[in-house]
Amino acid sequence: MNKNYYAVLMAGGVGSRFWPVSTSDNPKQFHDMLGTGTTLIQKTFQRLNKFVPTENILILTNERYNDLVLEQLPMVKQDQVVLEPAMRNTAPCILYAALKIQKMNSDGVMIVAPSDHWIEDEAAFAKDVTACFEKCEQEDVLCTLGIKPTFPNTGFGYVEFDKTDDAQIKKVNQFREKPDYETAKEFLAQGNFLWNAGIFMWSVKTIVDAFKLHQPKQYELFATGMEAYNTSEESAFIAENYPKAENISIDYAILEQSKAIYVLAATFDWNDLGTWGSLFDKLDKDTSGNAVVNAQVLAEDASGNMIRSPKDKIVVVDGLQDYIIVDKNDVLLIYPKSKEQDIKKVLNKVKDKFGDKYA
């Protein structure tokens, strides 16, 4: 494997739209959401490990999930787990990880990848990422993977690329926020828009230089810790300084300002497992059109339901269409799929009425 290849696996989110399975103490990336025997973070690590050396994969997560990471990824050493003492969005943690890698290997190129995506064709994924790595090694550019849109989705941001660019990896004109339905239809009609998958590749030098240029205060804050990084002094420096970082995404901080962004249209199937509905879309269906994880289901006049329970529990459903039915420990959720975006609000109501232990 190429020793200059690094990966930063983003695993700090709470995934509240997957409540009650995903909770603040044990979020979705640490669960086997599809019933395959492998958790999302384990699957993502395995995918990256096909072309990135084990010791070059950093896990970026919140301090409270340190033990979960080490339990589920026993091949990872403690110094590969990059812990955030405070929630500060994606820009600070990516800069922090990039500086750590730069100190290890100034020739490093890195991928930043979420832990909750589902990608079946892992060979195509590896091929796409290494193509971007090669460009990043040769040029001072920032690369992203875009997903060819299959319908006018209003839940994703979009990447607009240069129509006149004949290269495989194309120049990005601009990033576009999540559109309304009519705007999304226009994007698809134009033919030069891709879904923003949030998967990025760059050399450590290029991304650090981008922070120097576009986010000098952020850069200065983290650069003062260079001597401490990858030593026993690192945790004390981060504990003191990380909370001072501006709460800002990598999109706003760097990508929307840089003039050297390129996008590769992914050649693999991709699913952003962000909601119960997206999980339903991904899973195979039974003869009644229900997506089932772990449960043994008897369905009568019931279709289009997302059903998840403890292993081998018998679930009887009669007269329900298009519902989310999730049984976990002390919580049973029966909720319309059409209202899945409101699950966050439901979670807050549960916390207010019954306490934080259910959240």
Coordinates of C-alpha atoms in Angstrom, one line a residue:
M1 CA 0.0 0.0 0.0
N2 CA 1.0 3.6 -0.6
K3 CA 2.5 4.9 2.7
N4 CA 1.6 8.5 1.7
Y5 CA -2.2 7.7 1.7
Y6 CA -4.1 8.7 4.8
A7 CA -7.8 8.7 5.7
V8 CA -9.8 10.7 8.3
L9 CA -12.9 8.8 9.2
M10 CA -15.5 11.2 10.5
A11 CA -17.4 9.5 13.3
G12 CA -18.6 12.2 15.8
G13 CA -22.2 12.7 14.8
V14 CA -25.2 11.7 17.0
G15 CA -27.5 10.6 14.2
S16 CA -30.7 11.7 16.0
R17 CA -32.9 10.9 13.0
F18 CA -32.3 7.2 13.6
W19 CA -33.7 7.4 17.2
P20 CA -34.4 5.3 19.1
V21 CA -31.6 3.0 17.8
S22 CA -29.2 5.9 17.6
T23 CA -28.7 7.8 20.9
S24 CA -26.3 10.4 22.1
D25 CA -24.5 7.6 24.1
N26 CA -24.4 5.1 21.2
P27 CA -25.0 6.8 17.8
K28 CA -25.8 5.2 14.5
Q29 CA -22.2 4.7 13.3
F30 CA -21.7 2.1 16.0
H31 CA -24.8 0.1 15.1
D32 CA -25.4 -2.6 12.5
M33 CA -28.1 -0.6 10.8
L34 CA -28.6 -2.9 7.9
G35 CA -28.5 -6.2 9.8
T36 CA -25.4 -7.4 8.0
G37 CA -23.3 -8.2 11.1
T38 CA -21.1 -5.2 10.6
T39 CA -21.5 -1.7 12.1
L40 CA -21.3 1.3 9.8
I41 CA -18.0 2.5 11.2
Q42 CA -16.5 -1.0 10.8
K43 CA -17.7 -1.2 7.2
T44 CA -16.3 2.2 6.4
F45 CA -13.0 1.3 8.0
Q46 CA -12.8 -1.9 6.0
R47 CA -13.6 0.1 2.8
L48 CA -10.8 2.6 3.4
N49 CA -8.4 -0.1 4.6
K50 CA -8.4 -1.6 1.1
F51 CA -6.1 1.2 -0.1
V52 CA -5.0 3.1 3.0
P53 CA -2.6 1.4 5.5
T54 CA -4.2 0.5 8.8
E55 CA -1.9 2.8 10.8
N56 CA -2.7 5.7 8.5
I57 CA -6.4 5.8 9.2
L58 CA -7.4 8.3 11.8
I59 CA -10.8 8.2 13.5
L60 CA -12.2 11.6 14.3
T61 CA -14.8 11.5 17.0
N62 CA -16.1 13.0 20.2
E63 CA -14.3 12.2 23.5
R64 CA -17.3 10.3 24.8
Y65 CA -17.1 7.7 21.9
N66 CA -13.4 6.8 22.4
D67 CA -14.1 3.5 24.1
L68 CA -16.7 2.5 21.4
V69 CA -14.2 3.2 18.7
L70 CA -11.5 1.1 20.3
E71 CA -14.0 -1.7 21.0
Q72 CA -15.3 -1.9 17.5
L73 CA -12.0 -1.3 15.7
P74 CA -9.5 -3.3 17.7
M75 CA -6.8 -2.9 15.1
V76 CA -6.7 0.8 15.8
K77 CA -4.3 2.3 18.3
Q78 CA -5.3 5.0 20.8
D79 CA -3.1 7.6 19.0
Q80 CA -5.2 7.1 15.8
V81 CA -8.3 8.2 17.6
V82 CA -8.5 12.0 17.3
L83 CA -10.8 13.2 20.0
E84 CA -12.8 16.5 19.9
P85 CA -13.4 17.9 23.4
A86 CA -16.2 20.2 22.0
M87 CA -18.5 20.2 19.0
R88 CA -17.2 22.7 16.5
N89 CA -18.4 21.5 13.1
T90 CA -16.1 20.0 10.4
A91 CA -13.5 22.7 9.6
P92 CA -11.7 22.7 13.0
C93 CA -11.5 18.9 13.2
I94 CA -10.3 18.5 9.6
L95 CA -7.6 21.2 10.1
Y96 CA -6.5 19.5 13.4
A97 CA -6.3 16.1 11.7
A98 CA -4.4 17.5 8.7
L99 CA -1.8 19.1 10.9
K100 CA -1.3 15.8 12.7
I101 CA -0.8 14.0 9.4
Q102 CA 1.5 16.8 8.0
K103 CA 3.7 16.3 11.0
M104 CA 3.9 12.6 10.4
N105 CA 4.4 12.9 6.6
S106 CA 4.6 16.1 4.7
D107 CA 4.0 14.2 1.5
G108 CA 0.7 12.8 2.7
V109 CA -2.6 12.9 0.8
M110 CA -5.8 12.3 2.7
I111 CA -9.4 11.5 2.3
V112 CA -12.1 12.8 4.6
A113 CA -15.0 10.3 4.7
P114 CA -18.1 10.1 6.8
S115 CA -18.7 6.9 8.7
D116 CA -22.4 6.5 7.8
H117 CA -22.4 6.1 4.0
W118 CA -23.2 2.8 2.3
I119 CA -21.2 2.0 -0.8
E120 CA -21.4 -1.5 -2.3
D121 CA -18.9 -1.3 -5.1
E122 CA -15.8 -0.8 -3.0
A123 CA -13.4 -1.5 -5.8
A124 CA -14.9 1.4 -7.8
F125 CA -14.8 3.6 -4.7
A126 CA -11.0 2.8 -4.3
K127 CA -10.4 3.6 -8.0
D128 CA -12.2 6.9 -7.8
V129 CA -10.4 8.0 -4.6
T130 CA -6.9 7.0 -5.8
A131 CA -7.6 8.9 -9.1
C132 CA -8.2 12.0 -7.0
F133 CA -5.2 11.2 -4.8
E134 CA -3.0 11.2 -7.9
K135 CA -4.3 14.6 -9.0
C136 CA -3.8 16.0 -5.5
E137 CA -0.2 14.7 -5.5
Q138 CA 0.6 16.4 -8.8
E139 CA -1.4 19.7 -8.4
D140 CA -2.4 22.1 -5.6
V141 CA -6.1 21.2 -5.8
L142 CA -8.9 20.2 -3.5
C143 CA -11.0 17.3 -4.8
T144 CA -14.5 16.0 -3.9
L145 CA -16.6 13.1 -5.1
G146 CA -20.0 14.0 -6.5
I147 CA -22.9 11.6 -6.9
K148 CA -24.9 11.6 -10.2
P149 CA -28.4 12.6 -9.2
T150 CA -31.2 10.2 -9.9
F151 CA -34.1 12.5 -8.9
P152 CA -34.5 16.1 -7.8
N153 CA -33.5 15.6 -4.2
T154 CA -34.0 18.6 -1.9
G155 CA -32.1 17.0 1.0
F156 CA -28.6 17.3 -0.5
G157 CA -26.3 20.2 -1.4
Y158 CA -25.2 20.2 -5.0
V159 CA -21.9 20.7 -6.8
E160 CA -22.0 22.6 -10.1
F161 CA -19.1 21.7 -12.5
D162 CA -17.8 23.2 -15.7
K163 CA -19.7 21.8 -18.6
T164 CA -16.8 22.6 -21.0
D165 CA -14.3 20.6 -19.0
D166 CA -13.6 17.3 -20.8
A167 CA -11.4 15.8 -18.1
Q168 CA -12.6 13.0 -15.9
I169 CA -12.0 15.2 -12.8
K170 CA -13.8 18.5 -13.6
K171 CA -13.4 22.0 -12.4
V172 CA -16.1 23.1 -9.9
N173 CA -17.9 26.3 -10.6
Q174 CA -19.7 26.5 -7.3
F175 CA -21.3 24.6 -4.4
R176 CA -25.0 25.1 -4.1
E177 CA -27.1 24.9 -0.9
K178 CA -30.0 22.4 -0.6
P179 CA -32.5 23.6 -3.2
D180 CA -36.3 23.6 -3.3
Y181 CA -37.9 21.1 -5.6
E182 CA -38.2 23.3 -8.6
T183 CA -34.6 24.4 -8.4
A184 CA -33.5 20.8 -8.0
K185 CA -35.4 19.9 -11.2
E186 CA -33.6 22.8 -13.0
F187 CA -30.2 21.4 -11.7
L188 CA -31.0 18.0 -13.2
A189 CA -32.1 19.5 -16.5
Q190 CA -28.9 21.4 -16.8
G191 CA -26.9 18.2 -16.5
N192 CA -23.8 19.6 -14.8
F193 CA -24.9 19.2 -11.2
L194 CA -23.9 16.4 -8.8
W195 CA -25.0 15.6 -5.2
N196 CA -22.4 16.7 -2.7
A197 CA -21.5 13.5 -0.9
G198 CA -19.2 15.2 1.6
I199 CA -16.2 13.0 0.6
F200 CA -13.0 15.1 0.1
M201 CA -9.4 14.5 -1.0
W202 CA -6.4 16.7 -0.9
S203 CA -2.7 16.8 0.0
V204 CA -2.0 17.9 3.6
K205 CA 0.1 20.8 2.3
T206 CA -2.7 22.1 0.0
I207 CA -5.5 21.9 2.7
V208 CA -3.2 23.5 5.4
D209 CA -2.3 26.3 2.9
A210 CA -6.0 26.8 2.2
F211 CA -6.6 27.4 5.9
K212 CA -3.7 29.8 6.1
L213 CA -5.2 31.8 3.2
H214 CA -9.0 31.6 4.0
Q215 CA -9.1 31.0 7.8
P216 CA -5.9 32.5 9.2
K217 CA -7.2 32.8 12.8
Q218 CA -8.2 29.2 12.8
Y219 CA -4.9 28.2 11.3
E220 CA -2.9 30.2 13.9
L221 CA -4.9 28.7 16.8
F222 CA -4.1 25.1 15.7
A223 CA -0.6 25.7 14.3
T224 CA 0.6 26.8 17.8
G225 CA 0.2 23.2 18.8
M226 CA 2.5 21.7 16.2
E227 CA 5.2 20.7 18.7
A228 CA 2.6 19.0 20.8
Y229 CA 0.9 17.0 18.0
N230 CA 1.6 13.2 18.1
T231 CA 3.1 13.5 21.6
S232 CA 1.9 13.2 25.1
E233 CA 1.4 16.9 25.2
E234 CA -1.3 16.9 22.5
S235 CA -4.4 16.2 24.6
A236 CA -3.6 19.0 27.0
F237 CA -3.1 21.5 24.2
I238 CA -6.4 20.4 22.5
A239 CA -8.4 20.5 25.7
E240 CA -7.4 24.1 26.2
N241 CA -7.5 25.4 22.7
Y242 CA -10.1 23.4 20.7
P243 CA -13.1 25.0 22.4
K244 CA -11.7 28.4 21.2
A245 CA -12.1 27.3 17.5
E246 CA -14.8 28.9 15.4
N247 CA -17.9 26.7 14.8
I248 CA -17.8 26.4 11.0
S249 CA -18.1 23.8 8.3
I250 CA -15.4 22.9 5.8
D251 CA -17.8 24.0 3.0
Y252 CA -18.1 27.5 4.3
A253 CA -14.6 27.8 5.6
I254 CA -12.6 26.6 2.6
L255 CA -14.5 25.0 -0.3
E256 CA -16.8 27.9 -1.1
Q257 CA -13.8 30.2 -1.2
S258 CA -11.2 28.2 -3.0
K259 CA -10.6 28.7 -6.7
A260 CA -9.0 25.2 -7.1
I261 CA -11.8 22.8 -6.4
Y262 CA -12.4 19.7 -8.7
V263 CA -15.0 17.0 -8.7
L264 CA -15.1 13.5 -9.9
A265 CA -18.5 12.0 -10.7
A266 CA -18.5 8.8 -8.6
T267 CA -18.7 5.5 -10.5
F268 CA -20.2 3.6 -7.5
D269 CA -23.7 3.3 -6.1
W270 CA -24.0 5.5 -2.9
N271 CA -26.5 5.9 -0.2
D272 CA -26.4 8.5 2.5
L273 CA -27.9 6.6 5.5
G274 CA -29.3 9.7 7.2
T275 CA -32.9 8.7 7.9
W276 CA -35.1 5.7 8.4
G277 CA -36.5 6.4 5.0
S278 CA -33.1 6.2 3.3
L279 CA -32.4 2.9 5.1
F280 CA -35.8 1.6 3.9
D281 CA -34.8 2.6 0.3
K282 CA -31.5 0.7 0.7
L283 CA -32.8 -2.6 2.1
D284 CA -34.4 -5.5 0.2
K285 CA -38.1 -5.8 0.8
D286 CA -40.2 -8.8 1.8
T287 CA -43.1 -10.1 -0.3
S288 CA -45.4 -7.4 1.3
G289 CA -43.0 -4.6 0.4
N290 CA -41.7 -4.1 4.0
A291 CA -38.0 -3.5 4.8
V292 CA -37.1 -5.7 7.8
V293 CA -34.0 -5.7 10.0
N294 CA -33.6 -8.5 12.6
A295 CA -37.3 -9.1 13.1
Q296 CA -39.5 -12.1 12.1
V297 CA -42.6 -10.4 10.6
L298 CA -46.1 -11.5 10.1
A299 CA -47.7 -8.8 7.9
E300 CA -51.4 -8.5 7.0
D301 CA -52.5 -5.7 4.8
A302 CA -49.2 -4.0 5.7
S303 CA -46.7 -2.6 3.2
G304 CA -44.0 0.0 2.7
N305 CA -43.0 -0.2 6.4
M306 CA -39.5 0.0 7.9
I307 CA -39.5 -2.6 10.7
R308 CA -36.6 -3.1 13.1
S309 CA -36.5 -5.1 16.3
P310 CA -34.1 -7.1 18.5
K311 CA -32.8 -10.2 16.8
D312 CA -35.5 -12.8 15.9
K313 CA -38.3 -10.9 17.7
I314 CA -41.7 -11.7 16.2
V315 CA -43.5 -8.5 15.0
V316 CA -47.1 -8.7 13.9
V317 CA -48.3 -5.8 11.7
D318 CA -51.8 -5.4 10.4
G319 CA -53.3 -2.5 8.5
L320 CA -50.2 -0.2 8.5
Q321 CA -48.7 1.4 5.3
D322 CA -45.6 3.4 5.1
Y323 CA -44.7 3.5 8.8
I324 CA -41.4 3.3 10.7
I325 CA -41.7 0.6 13.4
V326 CA -38.6 0.4 15.7
D327 CA -38.5 -1.6 18.9
K328 CA -35.4 -1.0 21.1
N329 CA -35.1 -1.7 24.8
D330 CA -37.4 0.7 26.6
V331 CA -38.7 2.5 23.5
L332 CA -41.1 1.5 20.8
L333 CA -41.5 4.0 17.9
I334 CA -44.4 3.7 15.5
Y335 CA -44.3 6.8 13.2
P336 CA -45.3 7.7 9.7
K337 CA -42.4 7.7 7.2
S338 CA -43.8 10.9 5.7
K339 CA -43.0 12.7 8.9
E340 CA -39.5 11.2 9.5
Q341 CA -37.9 14.6 9.4
D342 CA -39.8 15.4 12.7
I343 CA -38.2 12.6 14.6
K344 CA -35.7 15.0 16.0
K345 CA -38.6 17.1 17.5
V346 CA -40.2 13.9 18.9
L347 CA -36.9 13.0 20.5
N348 CA -36.8 16.5 22.3
K349 CA -40.4 15.9 23.5
V350 CA -39.4 12.5 24.9
K351 CA -36.5 14.0 26.7
D352 CA -38.7 16.7 28.2
K353 CA -41.3 14.3 29.4
F354 CA -39.4 11.2 30.3
G355 CA -35.7 12.3 30.8
D356 CA -32.4 12.1 28.9
K357 CA -31.9 8.4 29.5
Y358 CA -34.1 7.6 26.5
A359 CA -32.2 9.9 24.2

